[in-house]
XYZ file of C-alpha atoms in Angstrom:
369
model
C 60.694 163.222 -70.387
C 58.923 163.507 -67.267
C 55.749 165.706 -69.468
C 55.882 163.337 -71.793
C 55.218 159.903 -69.499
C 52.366 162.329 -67.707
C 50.780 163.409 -71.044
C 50.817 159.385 -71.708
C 49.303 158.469 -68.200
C 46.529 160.932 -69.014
C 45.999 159.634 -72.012
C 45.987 156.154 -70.610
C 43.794 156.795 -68.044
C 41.317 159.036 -70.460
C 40.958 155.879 -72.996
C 40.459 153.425 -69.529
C 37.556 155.677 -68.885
C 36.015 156.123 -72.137
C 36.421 151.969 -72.568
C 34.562 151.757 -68.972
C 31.687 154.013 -69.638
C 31.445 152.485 -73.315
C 31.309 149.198 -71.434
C 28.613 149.940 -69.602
C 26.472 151.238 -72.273
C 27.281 147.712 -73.637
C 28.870 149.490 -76.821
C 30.247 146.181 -77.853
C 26.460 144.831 -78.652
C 25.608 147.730 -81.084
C 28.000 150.315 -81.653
C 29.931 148.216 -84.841
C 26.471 146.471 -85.639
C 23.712 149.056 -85.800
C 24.749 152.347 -86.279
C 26.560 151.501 -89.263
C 23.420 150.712 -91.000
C 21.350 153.119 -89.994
C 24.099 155.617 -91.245
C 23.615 153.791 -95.014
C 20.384 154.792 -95.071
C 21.250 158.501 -94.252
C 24.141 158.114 -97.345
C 21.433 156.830 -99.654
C 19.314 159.705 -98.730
C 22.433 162.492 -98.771
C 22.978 160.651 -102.593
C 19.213 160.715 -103.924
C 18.149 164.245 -102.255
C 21.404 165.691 -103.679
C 21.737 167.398 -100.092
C 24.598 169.736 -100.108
C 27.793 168.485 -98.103
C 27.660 171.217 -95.491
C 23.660 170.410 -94.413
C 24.722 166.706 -94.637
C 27.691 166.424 -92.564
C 26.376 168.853 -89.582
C 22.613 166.922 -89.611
C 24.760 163.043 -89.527
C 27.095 164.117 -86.909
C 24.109 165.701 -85.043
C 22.244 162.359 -85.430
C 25.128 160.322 -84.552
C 25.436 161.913 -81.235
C 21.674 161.300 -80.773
C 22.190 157.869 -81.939
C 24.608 156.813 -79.298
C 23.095 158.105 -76.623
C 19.350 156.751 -77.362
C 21.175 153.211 -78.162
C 23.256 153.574 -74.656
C 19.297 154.711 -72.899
C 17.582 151.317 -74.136
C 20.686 148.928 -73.395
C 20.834 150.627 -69.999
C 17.182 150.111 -69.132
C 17.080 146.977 -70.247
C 19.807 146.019 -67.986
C 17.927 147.564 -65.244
C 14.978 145.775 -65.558
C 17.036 142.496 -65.883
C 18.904 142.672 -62.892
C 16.985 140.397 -60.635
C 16.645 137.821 -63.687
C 20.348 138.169 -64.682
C 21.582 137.427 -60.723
C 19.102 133.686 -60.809
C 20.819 132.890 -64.006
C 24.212 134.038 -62.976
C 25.017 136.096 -65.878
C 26.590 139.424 -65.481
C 25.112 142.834 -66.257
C 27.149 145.951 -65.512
C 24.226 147.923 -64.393
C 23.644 146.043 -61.012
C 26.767 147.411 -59.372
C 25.312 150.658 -59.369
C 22.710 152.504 -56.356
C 19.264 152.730 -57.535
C 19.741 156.425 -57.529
C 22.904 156.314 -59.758
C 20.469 153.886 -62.269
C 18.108 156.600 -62.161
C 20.379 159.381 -62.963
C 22.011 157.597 -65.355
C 18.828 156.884 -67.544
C 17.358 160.352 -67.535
C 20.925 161.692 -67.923
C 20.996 159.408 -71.421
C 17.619 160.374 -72.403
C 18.163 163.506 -72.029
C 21.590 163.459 -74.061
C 19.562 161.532 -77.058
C 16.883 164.784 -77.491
C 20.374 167.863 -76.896
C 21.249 166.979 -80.847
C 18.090 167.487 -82.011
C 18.059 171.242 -80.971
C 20.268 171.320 -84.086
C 18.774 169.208 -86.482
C 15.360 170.549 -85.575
C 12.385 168.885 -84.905
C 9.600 168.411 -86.888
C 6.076 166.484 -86.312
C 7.390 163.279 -88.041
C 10.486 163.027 -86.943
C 9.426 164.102 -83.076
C 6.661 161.774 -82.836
C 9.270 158.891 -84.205
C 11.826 159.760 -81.574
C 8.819 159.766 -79.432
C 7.663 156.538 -80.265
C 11.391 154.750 -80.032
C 11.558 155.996 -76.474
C 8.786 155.172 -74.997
C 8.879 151.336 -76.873
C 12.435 150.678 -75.507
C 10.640 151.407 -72.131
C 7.820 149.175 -72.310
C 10.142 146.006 -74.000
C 12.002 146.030 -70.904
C 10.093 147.712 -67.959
C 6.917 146.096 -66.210
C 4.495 146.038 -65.749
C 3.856 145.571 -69.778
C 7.415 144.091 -70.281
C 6.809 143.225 -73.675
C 10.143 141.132 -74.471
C 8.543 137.753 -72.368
C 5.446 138.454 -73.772
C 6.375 135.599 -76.783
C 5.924 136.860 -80.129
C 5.346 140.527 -79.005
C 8.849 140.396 -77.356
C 10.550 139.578 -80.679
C 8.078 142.270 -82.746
C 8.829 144.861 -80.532
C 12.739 144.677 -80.240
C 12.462 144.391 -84.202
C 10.504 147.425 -83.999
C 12.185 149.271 -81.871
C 15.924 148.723 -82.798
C 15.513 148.555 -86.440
C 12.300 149.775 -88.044
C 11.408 153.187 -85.965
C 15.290 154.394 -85.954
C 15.123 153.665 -89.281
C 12.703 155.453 -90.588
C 13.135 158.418 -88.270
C 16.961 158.508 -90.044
C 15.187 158.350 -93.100
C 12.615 160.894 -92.813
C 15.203 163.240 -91.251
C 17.158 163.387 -94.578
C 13.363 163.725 -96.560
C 12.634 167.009 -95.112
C 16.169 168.658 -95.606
C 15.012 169.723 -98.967
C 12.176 171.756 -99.738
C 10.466 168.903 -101.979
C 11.337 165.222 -101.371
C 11.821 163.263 -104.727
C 9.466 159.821 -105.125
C 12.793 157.488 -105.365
C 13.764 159.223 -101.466
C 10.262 158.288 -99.875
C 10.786 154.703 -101.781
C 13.767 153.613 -100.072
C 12.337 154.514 -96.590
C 9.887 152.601 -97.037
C 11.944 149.566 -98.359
C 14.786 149.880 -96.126
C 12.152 150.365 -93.381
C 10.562 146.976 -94.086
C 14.181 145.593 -94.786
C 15.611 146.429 -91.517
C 12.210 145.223 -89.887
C 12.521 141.696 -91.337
C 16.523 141.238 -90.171
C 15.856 142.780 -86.764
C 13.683 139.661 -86.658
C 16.202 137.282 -87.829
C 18.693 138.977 -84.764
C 16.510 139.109 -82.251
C 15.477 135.078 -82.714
C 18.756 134.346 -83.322
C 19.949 136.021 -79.615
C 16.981 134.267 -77.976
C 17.958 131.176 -79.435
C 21.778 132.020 -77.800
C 20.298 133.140 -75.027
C 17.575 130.303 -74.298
C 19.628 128.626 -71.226
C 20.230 131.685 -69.271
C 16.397 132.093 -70.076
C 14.934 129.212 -68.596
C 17.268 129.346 -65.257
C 16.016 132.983 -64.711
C 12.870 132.642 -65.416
C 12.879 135.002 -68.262
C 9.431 133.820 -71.148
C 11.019 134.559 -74.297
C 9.435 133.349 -77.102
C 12.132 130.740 -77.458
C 12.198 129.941 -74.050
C 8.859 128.913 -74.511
C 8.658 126.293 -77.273
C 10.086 123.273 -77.502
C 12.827 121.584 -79.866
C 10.211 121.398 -82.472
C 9.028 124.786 -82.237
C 12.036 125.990 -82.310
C 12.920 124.293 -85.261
C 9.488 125.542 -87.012
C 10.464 129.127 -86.026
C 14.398 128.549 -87.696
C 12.462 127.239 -91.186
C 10.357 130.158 -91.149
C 13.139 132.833 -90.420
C 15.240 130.870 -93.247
C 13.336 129.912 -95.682
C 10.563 132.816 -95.681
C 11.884 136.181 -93.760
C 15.298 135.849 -95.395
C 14.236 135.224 -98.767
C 11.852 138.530 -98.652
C 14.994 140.310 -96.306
C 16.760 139.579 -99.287
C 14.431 141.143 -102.143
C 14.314 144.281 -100.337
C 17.566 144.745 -100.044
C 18.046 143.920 -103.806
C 15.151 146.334 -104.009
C 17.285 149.112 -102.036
C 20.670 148.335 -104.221
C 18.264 149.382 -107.066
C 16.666 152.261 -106.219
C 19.765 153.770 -104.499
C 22.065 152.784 -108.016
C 19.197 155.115 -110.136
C 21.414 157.971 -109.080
C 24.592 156.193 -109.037
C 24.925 153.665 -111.605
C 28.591 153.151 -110.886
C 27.399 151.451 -107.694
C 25.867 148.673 -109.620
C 29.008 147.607 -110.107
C 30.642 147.402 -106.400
C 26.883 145.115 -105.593
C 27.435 142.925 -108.824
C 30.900 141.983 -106.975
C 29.683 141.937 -103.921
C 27.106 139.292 -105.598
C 29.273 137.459 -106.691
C 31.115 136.519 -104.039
C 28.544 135.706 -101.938
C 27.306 133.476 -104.414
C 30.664 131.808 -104.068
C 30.130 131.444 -100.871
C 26.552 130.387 -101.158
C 27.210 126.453 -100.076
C 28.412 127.866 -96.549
C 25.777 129.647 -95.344
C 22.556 129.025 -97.112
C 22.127 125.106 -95.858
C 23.444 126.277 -92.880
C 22.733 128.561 -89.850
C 21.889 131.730 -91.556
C 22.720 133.887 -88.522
C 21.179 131.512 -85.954
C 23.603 130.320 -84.405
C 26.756 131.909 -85.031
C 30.062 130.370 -85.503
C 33.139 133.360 -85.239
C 35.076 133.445 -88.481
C 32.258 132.022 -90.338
C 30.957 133.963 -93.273
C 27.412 135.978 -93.257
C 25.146 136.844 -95.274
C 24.584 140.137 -95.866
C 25.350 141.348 -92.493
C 28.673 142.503 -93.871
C 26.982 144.389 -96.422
C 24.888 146.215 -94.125
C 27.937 147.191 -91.525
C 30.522 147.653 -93.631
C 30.338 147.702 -97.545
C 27.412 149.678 -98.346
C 28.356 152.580 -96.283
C 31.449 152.901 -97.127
C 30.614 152.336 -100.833
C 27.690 154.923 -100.416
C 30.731 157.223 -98.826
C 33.184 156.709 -101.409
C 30.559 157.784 -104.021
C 29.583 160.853 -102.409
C 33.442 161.595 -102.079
C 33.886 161.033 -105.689
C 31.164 163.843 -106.445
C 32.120 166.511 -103.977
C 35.316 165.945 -102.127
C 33.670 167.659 -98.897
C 32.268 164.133 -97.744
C 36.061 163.292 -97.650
C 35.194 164.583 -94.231
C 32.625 162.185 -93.898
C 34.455 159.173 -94.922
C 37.125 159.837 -92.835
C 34.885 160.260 -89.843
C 32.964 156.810 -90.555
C 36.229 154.977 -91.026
C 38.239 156.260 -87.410
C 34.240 155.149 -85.809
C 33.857 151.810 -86.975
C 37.972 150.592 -87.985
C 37.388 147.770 -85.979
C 33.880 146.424 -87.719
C 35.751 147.314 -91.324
C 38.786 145.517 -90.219
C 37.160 142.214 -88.858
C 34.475 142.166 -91.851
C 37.511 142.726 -94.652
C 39.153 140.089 -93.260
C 36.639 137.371 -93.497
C 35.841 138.278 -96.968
C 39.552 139.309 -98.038
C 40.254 134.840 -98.546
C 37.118 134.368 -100.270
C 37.923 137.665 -103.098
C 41.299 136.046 -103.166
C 40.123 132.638 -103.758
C 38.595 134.279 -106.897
C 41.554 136.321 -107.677
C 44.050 134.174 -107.318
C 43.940 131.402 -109.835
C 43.357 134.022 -112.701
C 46.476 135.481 -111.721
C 48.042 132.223 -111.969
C 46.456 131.639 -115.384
C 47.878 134.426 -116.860
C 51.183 133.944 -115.275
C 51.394 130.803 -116.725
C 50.065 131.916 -119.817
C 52.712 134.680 -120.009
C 55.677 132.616 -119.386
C 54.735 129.977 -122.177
C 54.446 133.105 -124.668
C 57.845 133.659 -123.627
């Protein structure tokens, strides 16, 4: 009895840690929203390279761990840098109850955390002058004295480019070179989900200025919202809807493609998926379109990029070789919360479609009998 309520109080106090330091990476900004993507792409390259199950669940676990810990580096000195700006607009940020020295520690500790994994998946010249490249432009967004996030449109091009297009193509070109030759369809969809990614990081990144735009202008802080005016606001929402989106969108139709050449049972999951968004089309295409988000409303495809195609990517590999059962257990104990909260925003609209033909052939049924 008495083992049993210390084993529990250890426990307790283990998971209050783990939630604290998780907190203070900010987890709850990225963990559920980025990493799930960036681990579709390295599916869809596992899937098209045919790399065996061993290779691929060492190199994604590997990158995972690097993953977290570069994510948790450019959240943290971001926060750093916004601490004075932060305290004028009175909005928290977890990093300003710490010394100066503990800051300090604490980024070259994560930095150097985010290059350990890579010991094991081995470096090459792409891929190190990638990783390369994503450190030092998380830097510069948020440190002076270049500080590129109020520098207007350079602020939202660089978080774009630093959050979504360079850790998506090193995940990419990570998954290229663990074959000996790497086949035309493999270099296509790093280049498309590249330029996907790209375009949607620019959608988020507007879309959390927009958020974001009072705390902005009472810190001081020159986003590239902050900066304009209702109507240029309004200018930048009908370009993000009605021209970034609409390409966003063909790439993505262009990925669905290329990855469903080697796995044409796939096609049939995105047809679904298809259709009910196209059910759902009234509610978010005249709408906000990610801009200003409502919770419990429906979006477009930002479920599909979290949630559905990994795990349909997953559950495809699984059917082939039941190693990546592995795999697909591992993704779904990570990101059970993201899976939960996405399935149950779509789970009314599939049984909106379900439901009446069930009552049609119930009825049906009972007037044969």
């Amino acid at each position: 009895m008495i083992y049993s309520q210390i084993k529990t109080n250890k426990f307790t106090f283990i998971k209050e840690k783990s939630l604290s330091v998780f907190n203070l990476f900010r987890g709850s900004d990225w963990w559920l929203y980025q990493i799930p993507k960036l681990l579709s792409v390295a599916y869809a390259q596992i899937l098209l390279q045919a790399v065996p199950p061993q290779k691929s669940i060492t190199t994604v676990i590997a990158l995972l761990a690097s993953m977290f810990f570069v994510a948790a580096y450019g959240h943290v000195i971001n926060d750093t840098f916004d601490i004075d700006a932060d305290l004028r607009a009175n909005k928290p940020n977890r990093i300003a109850y710490l010394s100066k020295l503990k800051r300090n520690l604490l980024t070259i500790g994560l930095a150097t955390a985010g290059l350990i994994p890579w010991l094991w998946i081995g470096f090459i010249p792409s891929s190190a002058i990638l990783l390369a490249t994503l450190y030092i432009s998380l830097t510069i967004y948020a440190a002076p004295p270049l500080r590129l996030k109020e520098r207007d449109a350079w602020g939202v091009i660089s978080d774009a480019f630093s959050v979504h297009l360079v850790p998506t193509l090193l995940v990419a070109t990570v998954f290229l070179h663990l074959n000996d030759t790497a086949r035309p369809e493999s270099i296509f969809l790093a280049v498309v989900s590249t330029a996907c990614y790209f375009l949607m990081g620019i959608r988020g990144i507007i879309s959390h200025q927009i958020s974001d735009r009072e705390n902005d202008l009472k810190s001081g802080v020159k986003t590239l919202i902050a900066n304009l005016d209702l109507v240029g606001i309004n200018q930048i929402i009908f370009w993000v809807t009605r021209i970034f989106l609409p390409a966003e969108i063909i790439l993505l139709v262009a990925m669905i493609l290329i990855i469903s050449q080697s796995a044409h049972l796939l096609i049939v999951f995105f047809v679904c998926y298809g259709i009910l968004s196209i059910i759902n089309f009234k509610r978010w295409f005249f709408n906000t379109i990610d801009l200003t988000y409502v919770e419990g409303y429906y979006i477009f495809p930002h479920d599909l990029y979290e949630v559905w195609l990994p795990l349909s990517l997953l559950c495809f590999l699984s059917l082939q070789q039941p190693s990546f059962l592995i795999l697909l257990i591992l993704h779904i104990l990570l990101f059970y919360p993201g899976i939960i909260s996405r399935w149950s925003s779509l789970s009314p609209i599939f049984i909106s479609v379900i439901k009446p033909s069930v009552v049609k052939f119930t009825r049906e049924d009972d007037s044969l009998n």
